[in-house]
Every structure is written in structure tokens, then in C-alpha cells.
Short mmCIF file of N, CA and C in Angstrom, two decimals:
data_model
loop_
_atom_site.label_atom_id
_atom_site.label_comp_id
_atom_site.label_asym_id
_atom_site.label_seq_id
_atom_site.Cartn_x
_atom_site.Cartn_y
_atom_site.Cartn_z
N UNK A 1045 -23.52 5.43 -37.30
CA UNK A 1045 -23.61 5.70 -35.57
C UNK A 1045 -24.02 4.01 -34.99
N UNK A 1046 -24.37 3.31 -35.92
CA UNK A 1046 -23.99 1.81 -35.28
C UNK A 1046 -22.44 1.30 -35.15
N UNK A 1047 -21.78 1.87 -36.01
CA UNK A 1047 -20.26 1.79 -35.56
C UNK A 1047 -19.64 2.18 -34.58
N UNK A 1048 -20.45 3.41 -34.56
CA UNK A 1048 -19.63 4.11 -33.16
C UNK A 1048 -19.79 3.56 -31.90
N UNK A 1049 -21.29 2.99 -32.12
CA UNK A 1049 -22.16 2.14 -30.57
C UNK A 1049 -21.41 1.05 -30.53
N UNK A 1050 -20.89 0.47 -31.32
CA UNK A 1050 -20.08 -0.96 -31.35
C UNK A 1050 -18.82 -0.64 -30.85
N UNK A 1051 -18.08 0.54 -31.24
CA UNK A 1051 -17.20 0.83 -30.72
C UNK A 1051 -16.82 0.80 -29.57
N UNK A 1052 -17.68 1.94 -29.16
CA UNK A 1052 -17.78 2.08 -27.82
C UNK A 1052 -18.11 1.22 -26.61
N UNK A 1053 -18.50 0.10 -26.94
CA UNK A 1053 -19.42 -0.95 -26.43
C UNK A 1053 -17.98 -1.86 -26.49
N UNK A 1054 -17.32 -1.87 -27.15
CA UNK A 1054 -15.87 -2.95 -27.45
C UNK A 1054 -14.76 -2.33 -26.34
N UNK A 1055 -14.68 -0.72 -26.41
CA UNK A 1055 -13.85 -0.11 -25.66
C UNK A 1055 -14.08 -0.25 -23.79
N UNK A 1056 -15.49 -0.11 -23.66
CA UNK A 1056 -15.49 -0.28 -22.40
C UNK A 1056 -15.61 -1.67 -22.04
N UNK A 1057 -15.78 -2.73 -23.38
CA UNK A 1057 -15.37 -4.23 -22.46
C UNK A 1057 -14.44 -4.06 -22.18
N UNK A 1058 -13.67 -3.85 -23.05
CA UNK A 1058 -11.92 -3.78 -22.98
C UNK A 1058 -11.72 -3.39 -21.45
N UNK A 1059 -11.88 -2.15 -21.23
CA UNK A 1059 -11.29 -1.37 -20.43
C UNK A 1059 -11.64 -1.74 -18.84
N UNK A 1060 -12.94 -2.67 -18.79
CA UNK A 1060 -13.83 -3.50 -17.80
C UNK A 1060 -12.84 -4.48 -17.64
N UNK A 1061 -12.49 -5.19 -18.74
CA UNK A 1061 -11.86 -6.68 -18.32
C UNK A 1061 -10.23 -6.06 -17.79
N UNK A 1062 -9.37 -5.45 -18.27
CA UNK A 1062 -8.07 -4.88 -18.05
C UNK A 1062 -8.15 -4.13 -16.57
N UNK A 1063 -9.18 -3.82 -16.10
CA UNK A 1063 -9.15 -3.25 -14.80
C UNK A 1063 -9.63 -4.55 -13.75
N UNK A 1064 -9.88 -5.69 -14.24
CA UNK A 1064 -10.13 -7.05 -13.09
C UNK A 1064 -9.54 -7.79 -13.77
N UNK A 1065 -8.23 -8.11 -14.52
CA UNK A 1065 -6.85 -9.23 -15.09
C UNK A 1065 -6.60 -9.64 -13.98
N UNK A 1066 -6.60 -10.90 -13.78
CA UNK A 1066 -6.34 -12.21 -13.25
C UNK A 1066 -4.65 -11.86 -12.65
N UNK A 1067 -4.35 -11.81 -11.85
CA UNK A 1067 -3.02 -12.06 -11.35
C UNK A 1067 -2.13 -13.11 -11.35
N UNK A 1068 -1.21 -13.60 -11.99
CA UNK A 1068 -0.97 -14.79 -12.11
C UNK A 1068 0.58 -15.06 -11.58
N UNK A 1069 1.24 -13.92 -11.37
CA UNK A 1069 2.52 -14.31 -10.72
C UNK A 1069 2.94 -12.86 -9.71
N UNK A 1070 3.91 -13.31 -8.97
CA UNK A 1070 4.54 -12.40 -7.86
C UNK A 1070 4.74 -10.93 -8.39
N UNK A 1071 5.59 -11.13 -9.47
CA UNK A 1071 5.52 -10.17 -10.28
C UNK A 1071 4.94 -9.28 -10.93
N UNK A 1072 3.64 -9.64 -11.08
CA UNK A 1072 2.35 -8.88 -11.43
C UNK A 1072 1.81 -8.54 -10.37
N UNK A 1073 1.74 -8.90 -9.34
CA UNK A 1073 0.95 -8.47 -7.94
C UNK A 1073 2.13 -7.59 -7.62
N UNK A 1074 3.48 -7.57 -7.08
CA UNK A 1074 4.33 -6.80 -7.17
C UNK A 1074 4.49 -4.72 -7.63
N UNK A 1075 4.14 -5.05 -8.86
CA UNK A 1075 3.65 -4.22 -9.94
C UNK A 1075 2.22 -3.61 -9.32
N UNK A 1076 0.90 -3.98 -9.13
CA UNK A 1076 0.33 -3.75 -8.93
C UNK A 1076 0.11 -2.79 -7.41
N UNK A 1077 0.78 -3.62 -6.41
CA UNK A 1077 1.06 -3.18 -5.02
C UNK A 1077 1.66 -1.98 -4.75
N UNK A 1078 2.69 -1.87 -5.70
CA UNK A 1078 3.47 -0.66 -5.45
C UNK A 1078 3.39 0.66 -6.73
N UNK A 1079 2.69 0.27 -7.26
CA UNK A 1079 1.84 1.51 -8.32
C UNK A 1079 0.18 1.69 -8.17
N UNK A 1080 -0.16 1.09 -6.94
CA UNK A 1080 -1.53 1.26 -6.42
C UNK A 1080 -1.96 2.86 -6.42
N UNK A 1081 -1.09 3.22 -6.14
CA UNK A 1081 -1.24 4.62 -5.40
C UNK A 1081 -1.42 5.63 -6.71
N UNK A 1082 -0.73 5.19 -7.60
CA UNK A 1082 -0.78 5.83 -8.97
C UNK A 1082 -1.99 5.94 -9.70
N UNK A 1083 -2.68 5.00 -9.80
CA UNK A 1083 -4.10 4.96 -10.53
C UNK A 1083 -5.13 4.64 -9.53
N UNK A 1084 -5.23 3.64 -8.47
CA UNK A 1084 -5.91 3.55 -7.60
C UNK A 1084 -7.18 2.89 -8.20
N UNK A 1085 -6.65 1.75 -8.80
CA UNK A 1085 -7.82 0.86 -9.53
C UNK A 1085 -8.71 -0.18 -8.44
N UNK A 1086 -9.62 0.37 -7.46
CA UNK A 1086 -10.26 -0.18 -6.35
C UNK A 1086 -10.44 -1.70 -7.52
N UNK A 1087 -11.12 -1.81 -8.30
CA UNK A 1087 -11.77 -3.16 -9.27
C UNK A 1087 -10.61 -3.89 -9.18
N UNK A 1088 -9.26 -3.73 -9.05
CA UNK A 1088 -8.41 -4.95 -8.61
C UNK A 1088 -8.53 -5.10 -7.29
N UNK A 1089 -8.89 -4.85 -6.45
CA UNK A 1089 -7.85 -5.02 -5.10
C UNK A 1089 -8.74 -6.12 -4.85
N UNK A 1090 -10.26 -6.83 -5.17
CA UNK A 1090 -10.48 -8.09 -5.21
C UNK A 1090 -9.38 -9.24 -5.17
N UNK A 1091 -9.00 -9.43 -6.65
CA UNK A 1091 -8.23 -10.17 -7.47
C UNK A 1091 -6.64 -10.28 -6.15
N UNK A 1092 -6.10 -8.64 -5.62
CA UNK A 1092 -4.77 -9.00 -5.29
C UNK A 1092 -4.98 -9.83 -3.99
N UNK A 1093 -6.72 -9.74 -3.10
CA UNK A 1093 -6.71 -10.86 -2.14
C UNK A 1093 -6.98 -11.78 -2.55
N UNK A 1094 -7.55 -12.26 -3.44
CA UNK A 1094 -7.39 -13.40 -3.83
C UNK A 1094 -5.79 -14.11 -4.23
N UNK A 1095 -5.10 -13.78 -4.37
CA UNK A 1095 -3.56 -13.83 -4.74
C UNK A 1095 -3.13 -13.71 -3.99
N UNK A 1096 -3.19 -12.93 -2.67
CA UNK A 1096 -2.81 -12.95 -1.32
C UNK A 1096 -3.31 -14.48 -0.61
N UNK A 1097 -4.45 -14.50 -0.87
CA UNK A 1097 -4.85 -16.02 -0.03
C UNK A 1097 -4.44 -17.15 -0.68
N UNK A 1098 -4.48 -17.13 -1.64
CA UNK A 1098 -4.18 -18.59 -2.65
C UNK A 1098 -2.14 -18.57 -2.36
N UNK A 1099 -1.68 -17.51 -2.58
CA UNK A 1099 -0.31 -17.92 -2.40
C UNK A 1099 0.59 -17.89 -0.92
N UNK A 1100 -0.81 -17.92 0.37
CA UNK A 1100 -0.47 -17.46 1.32
C UNK A 1100 0.52 -16.38 1.59
N UNK A 1101 0.43 -15.36 0.83
CA UNK A 1101 1.47 -14.36 0.96
C UNK A 1101 1.29 -13.20 2.58
N UNK A 1102 0.68 -13.87 2.71
CA UNK A 1102 0.88 -12.70 4.40
C UNK A 1102 1.71 -13.48 5.38
N UNK A 1103 1.57 -15.03 5.32
CA UNK A 1103 2.61 -15.64 5.92
C UNK A 1103 3.81 -15.62 5.71
N UNK A 1104 4.57 -15.04 4.91
CA UNK A 1104 5.56 -15.06 3.80
C UNK A 1104 6.47 -13.85 4.65
N UNK A 1105 8.00 -14.38 5.19
CA UNK A 1105 8.63 -13.86 5.75
C UNK A 1105 8.43 -11.92 5.89
N UNK A 1106 8.53 -11.59 4.84
CA UNK A 1106 8.52 -9.48 4.99
C UNK A 1106 7.47 -9.36 4.20
N UNK A 1107 6.63 -10.12 4.23
CA UNK A 1107 5.30 -9.70 3.47
C UNK A 1107 4.18 -8.90 4.22
N UNK A 1108 4.29 -9.31 5.93
CA UNK A 1108 3.31 -9.05 6.83
C UNK A 1108 3.17 -7.65 6.84
N UNK A 1109 4.16 -6.71 7.33
CA UNK A 1109 3.77 -5.26 7.69
C UNK A 1109 3.65 -4.58 6.11
N UNK A 1110 4.22 -4.68 4.92
CA UNK A 1110 3.83 -3.82 4.35
C UNK A 1110 2.16 -4.01 3.67
N UNK A 1111 2.09 -5.30 3.95
CA UNK A 1111 0.70 -5.68 3.34
C UNK A 1111 -0.67 -5.18 4.62
N UNK A 1112 -0.73 -5.66 5.56
CA UNK A 1112 -1.30 -4.54 6.55
C UNK A 1112 -1.16 -3.31 6.50
N UNK A 1113 0.10 -2.42 6.24
CA UNK A 1113 -0.16 -1.03 6.14
C UNK A 1113 -0.74 -0.86 4.71
N UNK A 1114 -0.94 -1.26 3.59
CA UNK A 1114 -1.49 -1.09 2.32
C UNK A 1114 -2.87 -1.42 2.37
N UNK A 1115 -3.80 -2.33 3.19
CA UNK A 1115 -4.54 -2.05 3.27
C UNK A 1115 -5.27 -1.47 4.70
N UNK A 1116 -4.46 -1.35 5.44
CA UNK A 1116 -4.96 0.06 6.54
C UNK A 1116 -5.35 1.37 5.37
N UNK A 1117 -4.32 1.49 4.19
CA UNK A 1117 -4.67 2.96 3.79
C UNK A 1117 -5.60 2.81 2.60
N UNK A 1118 -6.33 1.07 2.40
CA UNK A 1118 -7.09 1.13 1.56
C UNK A 1118 -8.24 1.16 2.35
N UNK A 1119 -8.56 0.71 3.30
CA UNK A 1119 -9.51 1.40 4.86
C UNK A 1119 -9.73 2.69 4.69
N UNK A 1120 -8.86 3.28 4.91
CA UNK A 1120 -8.72 4.77 5.40
C UNK A 1120 -9.61 5.61 3.99
N UNK A 1121 -9.13 5.32 2.88
CA UNK A 1121 -9.51 5.97 1.93
C UNK A 1121 -10.79 5.71 0.87
N UNK A 1122 -10.90 4.41 1.26
CA UNK A 1122 -12.00 3.30 0.70
C UNK A 1122 -12.51 2.51 1.82
N UNK A 1123 -13.17 2.99 2.90
CA UNK A 1123 -13.85 2.04 3.48
C UNK A 1123 -14.91 1.17 3.20
N UNK A 1124 -15.69 1.54 2.21
CA UNK A 1124 -16.96 0.91 1.96
C UNK A 1124 -16.38 -0.16 0.75
N UNK A 1125 -15.09 -0.12 0.00
CA UNK A 1125 -14.29 -1.31 -0.71
C UNK A 1125 -13.96 -2.21 0.26
N UNK A 1126 -13.20 -1.65 1.58
CA UNK A 1126 -12.63 -2.44 2.59
C UNK A 1126 -13.68 -3.24 2.90
N UNK A 1127 -14.76 -3.01 3.54
CA UNK A 1127 -15.74 -3.83 4.10
C UNK A 1127 -16.31 -5.04 2.78
N UNK A 1128 -16.37 -4.35 1.23
CA UNK A 1128 -16.35 -5.95 0.89
C UNK A 1128 -15.04 -6.67 1.06
N UNK A 1129 -13.94 -6.13 1.04
CA UNK A 1129 -12.91 -7.28 1.12
C UNK A 1129 -13.11 -8.24 2.26
N UNK A 1130 -13.42 -7.54 3.09
CA UNK A 1130 -13.66 -8.39 4.59
C UNK A 1130 -14.57 -9.29 4.42
N UNK A 1131 -16.01 -9.07 3.64
CA UNK A 1131 -16.51 -10.33 3.17
C UNK A 1131 -16.13 -11.32 2.19
N UNK A 1132 -15.11 -11.12 1.63
CA UNK A 1132 -14.73 -12.37 0.81
C UNK A 1132 -14.23 -13.61 1.20
N UNK A 1133 -14.31 -14.99 0.78
CA UNK A 1133 -14.24 -16.77 1.06
C UNK A 1133 -12.80 -16.15 0.88
N UNK A 1134 -12.38 -15.89 1.65
CA UNK A 1134 -10.74 -16.27 1.62
C UNK A 1134 -9.39 -17.28 2.97
N UNK A 1135 -9.06 -17.11 2.91
CA UNK A 1135 -8.06 -18.01 3.96
C UNK A 1135 -8.29 -17.27 5.29
N UNK A 1136 -7.97 -17.98 6.39
CA UNK A 1136 -7.68 -17.33 7.62
C UNK A 1136 -6.92 -16.63 8.09
N UNK A 1137 -6.00 -17.04 7.29
CA UNK A 1137 -4.31 -15.77 7.16
C UNK A 1137 -4.81 -14.24 6.55
N UNK A 1138 -5.45 -14.52 5.85
CA UNK A 1138 -5.80 -13.17 5.17
C UNK A 1138 -7.21 -12.80 5.57
N UNK A 1139 -7.48 -13.37 6.38
CA UNK A 1139 -8.54 -12.72 7.01
C UNK A 1139 -8.47 -11.60 8.19
N UNK A 1140 -6.94 -12.14 8.85
CA UNK A 1140 -6.45 -11.73 9.66
C UNK A 1140 -5.45 -11.07 9.64
N UNK A 1141 -5.17 -10.41 8.06
CA UNK A 1141 -4.51 -9.25 7.77
C UNK A 1141 -5.36 -8.56 7.51
N UNK A 1142 -6.56 -8.66 6.85
CA UNK A 1142 -7.44 -7.55 7.00
C UNK A 1142 -7.86 -6.78 8.40
N UNK A 1143 -7.94 -7.93 8.96
CA UNK A 1143 -8.25 -7.57 10.42
C UNK A 1143 -7.37 -6.65 10.93
N UNK A 1144 -6.17 -6.83 10.88
CA UNK A 1144 -4.87 -6.24 11.61
C UNK A 1144 -4.97 -4.85 10.98
N UNK A 1145 -5.10 -5.13 9.67
CA UNK A 1145 -5.33 -3.81 8.91
C UNK A 1145 -6.24 -2.68 9.11
N UNK A 1146 -7.36 -3.30 9.44
CA UNK A 1146 -8.54 -2.38 9.75
C UNK A 1146 -7.94 -1.74 11.16
N UNK A 1147 -7.34 -2.49 12.08
CA UNK A 1147 -7.01 -2.02 13.58
C UNK A 1147 -5.48 -0.84 13.28
N UNK A 1148 -4.82 -1.09 12.54
CA UNK A 1148 -3.53 -0.69 12.06
C UNK A 1148 -3.98 0.79 11.52
N UNK A 1149 -5.21 1.05 10.81
CA UNK A 1149 -5.53 2.46 10.52
C UNK A 1149 -5.71 3.67 11.21
N UNK A 1150 -6.12 3.32 12.37
CA UNK A 1150 -6.14 4.34 13.39
C UNK A 1150 -4.82 4.38 13.79
N UNK A 1151 -3.96 3.25 14.16
CA UNK A 1151 -2.36 3.84 14.58
C UNK A 1151 -1.84 4.77 13.83
N UNK A 1152 -1.58 4.41 12.27
CA UNK A 1152 -1.32 5.33 11.10
C UNK A 1152 -1.58 6.80 11.27
N UNK A 1153 -3.21 6.81 11.52
CA UNK A 1153 -3.53 8.44 11.70
C UNK A 1153 -3.25 8.89 13.17
N UNK A 1154 -3.01 8.33 13.87
CA UNK A 1154 -2.51 8.66 15.28
C UNK A 1154 -0.91 9.23 15.24
N UNK A 1155 0.20 8.19 14.49
CA UNK A 1155 1.56 8.95 14.52
C UNK A 1155 1.64 10.10 13.23
N UNK A 1156 0.66 9.95 12.53
CA UNK A 1156 1.21 11.13 11.19
C UNK A 1156 0.46 12.43 11.75
N UNK A 1157 -0.13 12.74 12.79
CA UNK A 1157 -0.46 14.05 13.64
C UNK A 1157 0.34 14.16 14.43
N UNK A 1158 1.43 12.93 15.09
CA UNK A 1158 2.28 13.66 15.96
C UNK A 1158 3.09 14.24 15.64
N UNK A 1159 3.52 15.07 16.11
CA UNK A 1159 4.89 16.04 15.83
C UNK A 1159 6.10 15.52 15.99
N UNK A 1160 7.49 15.69 15.98
CA UNK A 1160 8.71 15.21 16.20
C UNK A 1160 8.50 13.64 17.05
N UNK A 1161 7.80 12.58 16.09
CA UNK A 1161 7.53 11.26 16.17
C UNK A 1161 8.49 10.43 15.18
N UNK A 1162 9.46 9.59 15.79
CA UNK A 1162 9.86 9.07 14.33
C UNK A 1162 9.42 7.52 14.83
N UNK A 1163 9.35 6.81 13.29
CA UNK A 1163 9.30 5.49 13.24
C UNK A 1163 10.25 4.38 14.53
N UNK A 1164 9.63 3.72 15.10
CA UNK A 1164 10.51 2.60 15.83
C UNK A 1164 10.91 1.37 15.54
N UNK A 1165 10.68 0.92 14.58
CA UNK A 1165 11.39 -0.34 13.96
C UNK A 1165 11.23 -0.48 12.52
N UNK A 1166 12.18 -1.22 11.91
CA UNK A 1166 11.88 -1.64 10.44
C UNK A 1166 10.69 -1.71 9.94
N UNK A 1167 9.73 -2.65 10.69
CA UNK A 1167 8.44 -3.33 10.59
C UNK A 1167 7.22 -2.28 10.08
N UNK A 1168 7.62 -1.46 10.82
CA UNK A 1168 6.83 -0.35 10.74
C UNK A 1168 7.11 0.64 9.75
N UNK A 1169 8.49 0.70 9.34
CA UNK A 1169 9.08 1.39 8.21
C UNK A 1169 7.93 0.81 7.14
N UNK A 1170 7.95 -0.97 7.16
CA UNK A 1170 7.54 -1.36 5.88
C UNK A 1170 5.94 -1.34 6.10
N UNK A 1171 5.37 -1.25 6.77
CA UNK A 1171 3.83 -0.36 7.16
C UNK A 1171 3.41 0.51 6.59
N UNK A 1172 4.50 1.25 6.95
CA UNK A 1172 4.39 2.56 6.27
C UNK A 1172 4.42 3.22 4.66
N UNK A 1173 5.44 2.38 4.56
CA UNK A 1173 5.45 2.01 3.22
C UNK A 1173 4.15 1.44 2.18
N UNK A 1174 4.06 0.50 2.66
CA UNK A 1174 2.40 -0.41 2.18
C UNK A 1174 1.44 0.75 2.35
N UNK A 1175 1.22 1.79 3.16
CA UNK A 1175 0.11 2.51 3.83
C UNK A 1175 0.33 3.73 2.66
N UNK A 1176 1.72 3.99 1.95
CA UNK A 1176 2.06 5.20 0.99
C UNK A 1176 1.80 4.59 -0.09
N UNK A 1177 1.88 3.54 -0.51
CA UNK A 1177 1.67 2.65 -1.90
C UNK A 1177 0.21 2.64 -1.93
N UNK A 1178 -0.97 2.72 -1.19
CA UNK A 1178 -2.06 2.41 -1.18
C UNK A 1178 -2.84 4.10 -1.45
N UNK A 1179 -1.99 4.70 -0.41
CA UNK A 1179 -2.63 6.07 -0.66
C UNK A 1179 -1.73 6.94 -1.22
N UNK A 1180 -0.49 7.04 -1.39
CA UNK A 1180 0.16 8.09 -1.70
C UNK A 1180 0.67 9.39 -1.08
N UNK A 1181 -0.07 9.51 0.37
CA UNK A 1181 0.23 10.26 1.46
C UNK A 1181 1.50 10.57 1.74
N UNK A 1182 1.74 12.14 1.14
CA UNK A 1182 2.80 12.66 1.61
C UNK A 1182 3.39 13.08 2.63
N UNK A 1183 2.63 12.85 3.67
CA UNK A 1183 2.87 12.85 5.41
C UNK A 1183 3.50 11.41 5.85
N UNK A 1184 3.11 10.13 5.09
CA UNK A 1184 4.04 9.13 5.32
C UNK A 1184 5.02 9.31 4.85
N UNK A 1185 5.93 10.02 3.78
CA UNK A 1185 7.25 10.14 3.14
C UNK A 1185 7.58 11.44 4.67
N UNK A 1186 7.46 12.01 4.78
CA UNK A 1186 7.61 13.01 5.41
C UNK A 1186 7.85 12.39 7.16
N UNK A 1187 6.93 11.81 7.23
CA UNK A 1187 7.80 10.77 8.88
C UNK A 1187 8.58 9.75 8.34
N UNK A 1188 8.39 9.19 7.03
CA UNK A 1188 9.78 8.66 6.76
C UNK A 1188 10.91 9.40 6.38
N UNK A 1189 11.01 10.35 6.33
CA UNK A 1189 12.20 11.40 6.29
C UNK A 1189 12.74 11.48 7.52
N UNK A 1190 11.43 12.27 8.56
CA UNK A 1190 11.75 12.69 9.80
C UNK A 1190 12.56 11.49 10.40
N UNK A 1191 12.09 10.39 10.52
CA UNK A 1191 13.14 8.91 11.18
C UNK A 1191 14.22 8.86 10.44
N UNK A 1192 14.43 9.03 9.26
CA UNK A 1192 15.65 9.05 8.53
C UNK A 1192 17.05 9.87 9.60
N UNK A 1193 16.07 10.88 9.65
CA UNK A 1193 17.06 12.16 10.43
C UNK A 1193 16.96 11.91 11.40
N UNK A 1194 15.90 11.28 12.75
CA UNK A 1194 15.77 11.47 14.07
C UNK A 1194 15.93 10.49 14.70
N UNK A 1195 16.00 9.28 14.39
CA UNK A 1195 15.92 8.22 15.10
C UNK A 1195 17.14 7.80 15.53
N UNK A 1196 17.24 7.59 17.24
CA UNK A 1196 18.40 7.52 17.77
C UNK A 1196 18.79 5.80 17.24
N UNK A 1197 17.95 4.88 16.76
CA UNK A 1197 18.52 3.59 16.69
C UNK A 1197 19.26 3.44 15.16
N UNK A 1198 20.23 3.03 14.97
CA UNK A 1198 21.27 3.31 14.34
C UNK A 1198 20.42 2.52 13.24
N UNK A 1199 19.66 1.33 13.33
CA UNK A 1199 18.98 0.22 12.46
C UNK A 1199 18.09 1.10 11.60
N UNK A 1200 17.27 1.10 12.32
CA UNK A 1200 16.35 2.08 11.92
C UNK A 1200 16.39 3.33 11.16
N UNK A 1201 16.98 3.81 12.01
CA UNK A 1201 17.76 4.94 10.77
C UNK A 1201 17.93 4.69 9.23
N UNK A 1202 19.07 3.60 9.33
CA UNK A 1202 19.56 3.49 8.46
C UNK A 1202 18.68 2.74 7.08
N UNK A 1203 17.67 1.73 7.93
CA UNK A 1203 16.64 1.35 7.01
C UNK A 1203 15.50 2.39 6.64
N UNK A 1204 15.63 3.39 7.00
CA UNK A 1204 14.63 4.54 6.53
C UNK A 1204 15.30 5.35 5.79
N UNK A 1205 16.20 5.55 5.66
CA UNK A 1205 17.31 5.98 4.49
C UNK A 1205 17.56 5.36 3.52
N UNK A 1206 17.96 4.19 3.44
CA UNK A 1206 17.70 3.34 2.55
C UNK A 1206 16.62 2.74 1.63
N UNK A 1207 15.46 3.02 2.52
CA UNK A 1207 13.74 2.59 1.32
C UNK A 1207 13.86 3.85 0.91
N UNK A 1208 13.91 5.30 2.01
CA UNK A 1208 13.81 6.35 1.17
C UNK A 1208 14.33 6.25 0.01
N UNK A 1209 15.89 6.19 -0.08
CA UNK A 1209 16.76 6.34 -1.56
C UNK A 1209 16.28 5.90 -2.51
N UNK A 1210 15.76 4.29 -2.05
CA UNK A 1210 15.59 3.17 -3.47
C UNK A 1210 14.28 3.47 -3.46
N UNK A 1211 13.56 3.81 -2.93
CA UNK A 1211 11.81 4.31 -3.21
C UNK A 1211 11.80 5.47 -4.45
N UNK A 1212 12.50 6.73 -3.69
CA UNK A 1212 12.84 7.22 -4.46
C UNK A 1212 13.94 7.81 -6.13
N UNK A 1213 14.39 6.76 -6.13
CA UNK A 1213 14.73 6.39 -7.54
C UNK A 1213 13.78 5.56 -8.36
N UNK A 1214 13.06 4.73 -7.73
CA UNK A 1214 12.10 4.04 -8.73
C UNK A 1214 10.72 5.24 -9.10
N UNK A 1215 10.14 6.03 -8.08
CA UNK A 1215 9.22 7.17 -8.32
C UNK A 1215 9.90 8.18 -8.17
N UNK A 1216 10.64 8.81 -8.73
CA UNK A 1216 11.13 10.45 -8.40
C UNK A 1216 9.72 11.10 -9.13
N UNK A 1217 9.01 11.12 -9.47
CA UNK A 1217 8.11 12.35 -9.71
C UNK A 1217 7.27 12.04 -8.28
N UNK A 1218 7.15 11.19 -7.78
CA UNK A 1218 6.07 11.06 -6.43
C UNK A 1218 6.93 11.11 -5.13
N UNK A 1219 8.06 10.85 -4.79
CA UNK A 1219 8.83 11.07 -3.95
C UNK A 1219 10.40 11.86 -4.16
N UNK A 1220 9.20 13.13 -4.03
CA UNK A 1220 10.16 14.29 -3.55
C UNK A 1220 10.21 15.44 -2.83
N UNK A 1221 9.58 15.01 -2.06
CA UNK A 1221 8.68 15.92 -0.65
C UNK A 1221 10.29 15.39 0.14
N UNK A 1222 10.79 14.63 0.02
CA UNK A 1222 12.01 14.40 1.19
C UNK A 1222 13.18 15.23 0.74
N UNK A 1223 13.46 16.32 -0.09
CA UNK A 1223 14.21 17.20 -0.63
C UNK A 1223 14.55 18.13 0.53
N UNK A 1224 13.37 18.33 1.39
CA UNK A 1224 13.34 19.85 1.67
C UNK A 1224 13.23 19.24 3.25
N UNK A 1225 14.00 17.80 3.36
CA UNK A 1225 14.36 17.44 4.89
C UNK A 1225 15.54 16.95 4.73
N UNK A 1226 16.35 17.01 3.61
CA UNK A 1226 17.78 16.83 3.53
C UNK A 1226 18.86 17.62 3.74
#
């Protein structure tokens, strides 16, 4: 019995430690970011926010839209967790990202509820992908598919199609809803 209790304790500690592993590089961060919707490990979110802050990731050229989209999805699904993230001691840029995400969550919900509405810019596409990576919400994919088929802006239409094809290859088990729209 003592061995069973000891083994259980070791397993609990090991799984807790794995849940909050320190992020040491961009590749690890990107893996957590793009796969969050699969396991939704909220315990890892503070470490992700710390990594963003320590590396000024929100100021990186192509990071803003996906990051605030991602955290808008976190706010939508886990408002209490999001509130705790807002209270973290991080740089001003990261606080700005969280504030933007908080405001953007309402915009995403509004757009998702509109019929016959396509996304209007590549930045919006990136934000919607960020939201998808946080939530796994298939309405996001439907909106991206609708944009790829109906946007009058060739750049947006091409970007939507490219991103759908790219992510479909990476996540064929999750992004299959598009076949109904092709």
C-alpha cells in the first residue's frame, strides 16, 4: 500500500511539473501555441505570457494578430484564467496585448454570428487562426473557408486559401470541416 501511495504521489508531481514546464525557445512556444486547442492546458498559459513578455514577442512583426486572437479565445473560454493573466507582472507591451485581446473577443463573436460575411484583411485571418488555436472552434474554420471562396480582395482570398491548406496539412484530424465548403 505504501508503494502504491508513493507511486501515485510521484505521478502527480511529475504530471504537475510537466504541465508548467518552462518555455525556453520559440519553437517550444510555437508548438504550445499551435497545439493548445488539442489539450487546452490552462496551467501553461502563465508561462506562455511570461515568454511573450520576456521576448517582446508582441512587438515582433507578424505576432500581434495571432497573439491577440489567441488570448481573445482564452478569454472567451476561460474568463477567470484570463483575469489572472491580466494581473501578471509583465511588460507594458504584453499588458497591451491582453487588453487588445479582451476587446477583440467581442468582435470575433460578432463576426462569427454574421452570415455571408468574409474576413477583410490578412491580419484578421491571422487573428482568427490565433482564436482557433485557443478554442478549436470550427466556426472559425467555416469563416475562413467562406472568406477563401467569397472575398472580392484577391490578396485576402489567396491568403485564406493558403492558410487553410497549410493548416489542414498540419491538423488533418481537426481541420476537415473545409471539405464541405470546397
